Amino acid sequence: MVRYTILRLLIFFGVLMTVWLVGIRNNPVLLVGLSAVLSAAIAYALLRGMRDEMTAKLMEKHEAKLQAKQEGRATADAWSADAAAEDAEVEGAGESNGANGAGGTGATGATGEPGTAR
């Protein structure tokens, strides 16, 4: 990717120098604008193979990330199913310990605050 960028910049500066040598020196906006348009057209034609190669590499990376994400999601689904089963076991054990699951030690008093029984 760096190689492609460097080649694009070299093409731009080559075209810029060529346009400057042709005689468009007095108008810097026209000089840079014309150089940008011409260099884009030249790079599109000359660097097609490199651009296609970069696109293929980027697609491979993207597909690998998607596949890893799908595998991670499958692992997370399996983990959450296991966690739900454990939660069900814990809740089942908690119901057998008493009404509030703590053996009745958390009585509230007349004020409604824990531990203030009268």
CSV table of C-alpha atoms in Angstrom, one decimal:
chain,number,residue,atom,x,y,z
A,1,MET,CA,0.0,0.0,0.0
A,2,VAL,CA,2.9,2.3,0.8
A,3,ARG,CA,4.5,1.4,-2.6
A,4,TYR,CA,1.3,2.4,-4.4
A,5,THR,CA,1.1,5.7,-2.6
A,6,ILE,CA,4.7,6.5,-3.3
A,7,LEU,CA,4.2,5.7,-7.0
A,8,ARG,CA,1.1,7.9,-7.1
A,9,LEU,CA,3.1,10.8,-5.6
A,10,LEU,CA,5.9,10.3,-8.0
A,11,ILE,CA,3.5,10.3,-11.0
A,12,PHE,CA,1.9,13.5,-9.6
A,13,PHE,CA,5.2,15.3,-9.2
A,14,GLY,CA,6.4,14.1,-12.6
A,15,VAL,CA,3.2,15.5,-14.2
A,16,LEU,CA,3.5,18.7,-12.2
A,17,MET,CA,7.1,19.3,-13.4
A,18,THR,CA,6.0,18.5,-17.0
A,19,VAL,CA,3.1,20.9,-16.9
A,20,TRP,CA,5.4,23.5,-15.3
A,21,LEU,CA,7.9,23.0,-18.1
A,22,VAL,CA,5.2,23.3,-20.7
A,23,GLY,CA,4.6,26.8,-19.5
A,24,ILE,CA,1.7,26.9,-17.0
A,25,ARG,CA,3.7,28.7,-14.3
A,26,ASN,CA,1.7,31.9,-13.7
A,27,ASN,CA,-1.4,30.2,-12.3
A,28,PRO,CA,-0.5,27.8,-9.4
A,29,VAL,CA,-4.1,26.7,-8.9
A,30,LEU,CA,-4.4,25.6,-12.6
A,31,LEU,CA,-0.9,24.0,-12.4
A,32,VAL,CA,-1.8,21.9,-9.4
A,33,GLY,CA,-5.3,21.1,-10.6
A,34,LEU,CA,-4.3,20.1,-14.1
A,35,SER,CA,-1.5,18.0,-12.7
A,36,ALA,CA,-3.8,16.2,-10.2
A,37,VAL,CA,-6.3,15.4,-13.0
A,38,LEU,CA,-3.7,14.2,-15.4
A,39,SER,CA,-1.8,12.2,-12.8
A,40,ALA,CA,-5.0,10.5,-11.7
A,41,ALA,CA,-5.7,9.4,-15.2
A,42,ILE,CA,-2.2,8.2,-15.7
A,43,ALA,CA,-2.1,6.3,-12.4
A,44,TYR,CA,-5.5,4.7,-13.2
A,45,ALA,CA,-4.1,3.3,-16.4
A,46,LEU,CA,-0.5,2.4,-15.2
A,47,LEU,CA,-1.2,1.1,-11.7
A,48,ARG,CA,-4.2,-1.0,-12.4
A,49,GLY,CA,-2.5,-4.3,-11.5
A,50,MET,CA,-1.1,-3.0,-8.3
A,51,ARG,CA,-4.5,-1.6,-7.3
A,52,ASP,CA,-6.2,-4.9,-8.0
A,53,GLU,CA,-3.6,-6.7,-6.0
A,54,MET,CA,-4.2,-4.3,-3.0
A,55,THR,CA,-7.9,-4.8,-3.3
A,56,ALA,CA,-7.6,-8.6,-3.2
A,57,LYS,CA,-5.4,-8.3,-0.1
A,58,LEU,CA,-7.8,-6.0,1.6
A,59,MET,CA,-10.7,-8.3,0.8
A,60,GLU,CA,-8.8,-11.3,2.3
A,61,LYS,CA,-8.2,-9.4,5.5
A,62,HIS,CA,-11.8,-8.3,5.7
A,63,GLU,CA,-13.1,-11.9,5.1
A,64,ALA,CA,-10.7,-13.2,7.8
A,65,LYS,CA,-12.0,-10.6,10.3
A,66,LEU,CA,-15.6,-11.6,9.5
A,67,GLN,CA,-14.8,-15.3,9.9
A,68,ALA,CA,-13.0,-14.6,13.2
A,69,LYS,CA,-16.0,-12.6,14.3
A,70,GLN,CA,-18.4,-15.4,13.4
A,71,GLU,CA,-16.2,-17.9,15.3
A,72,GLY,CA,-16.1,-15.6,18.3
A,73,ARG,CA,-19.9,-15.2,18.2
A,74,ALA,CA,-20.4,-19.0,18.1
A,75,THR,CA,-18.0,-19.4,21.1
A,76,ALA,CA,-19.9,-16.6,22.9
A,77,ASP,CA,-23.3,-18.3,22.2
A,78,ALA,CA,-22.0,-21.6,23.6
A,79,TRP,CA,-20.6,-19.8,26.6
A,80,SER,CA,-23.9,-18.0,27.3
A,81,ALA,CA,-25.8,-21.3,27.0
A,82,ASP,CA,-23.5,-22.8,29.6
A,83,ALA,CA,-23.9,-19.7,31.8
A,84,ALA,CA,-27.7,-20.0,31.6
A,85,ALA,CA,-27.5,-23.6,32.6
A,86,GLU,CA,-25.4,-22.8,35.6
A,87,ASP,CA,-27.7,-19.9,36.6
A,88,ALA,CA,-30.7,-22.3,36.4
A,89,GLU,CA,-28.8,-24.8,38.7
A,90,VAL,CA,-28.0,-22.0,41.2
A,91,GLU,CA,-31.5,-20.8,41.2
A,92,GLY,CA,-32.8,-24.3,41.8
A,93,ALA,CA,-30.4,-24.7,44.7
A,94,GLY,CA,-31.4,-21.3,46.1
A,95,GLU,CA,-35.1,-22.2,46.2
A,96,SER,CA,-34.5,-25.2,48.4
A,97,ASN,CA,-32.7,-23.1,51.1
A,98,GLY,CA,-35.8,-21.2,52.1
A,99,ALA,CA,-38.1,-18.4,51.0
A,100,ASN,CA,-35.5,-15.7,50.7
A,101,GLY,CA,-32.5,-18.0,50.0
A,102,ALA,CA,-30.6,-16.7,53.0
A,103,GLY,CA,-32.3,-18.7,55.8
A,104,GLY,CA,-34.4,-15.8,57.0
A,105,THR,CA,-31.6,-13.7,58.4
A,106,GLY,CA,-32.5,-10.4,56.8
A,107,ALA,CA,-35.6,-9.4,58.8
A,108,THR,CA,-36.8,-5.8,58.5
A,109,GLY,CA,-38.4,-3.8,61.3
A,110,ALA,CA,-41.3,-1.4,61.4
A,111,THR,CA,-39.3,1.3,59.6
A,112,GLY,CA,-38.6,-1.0,56.6
A,113,GLU,CA,-34.9,-0.9,57.0
A,114,PRO,CA,-32.9,-4.1,57.4
A,115,GLY,CA,-31.8,-5.0,60.9
A,116,THR,CA,-34.1,-2.5,62.7
A,117,ALA,CA,-36.6,-5.0,64.1
A,118,ARG,CA,-38.4,-3.8,67.3
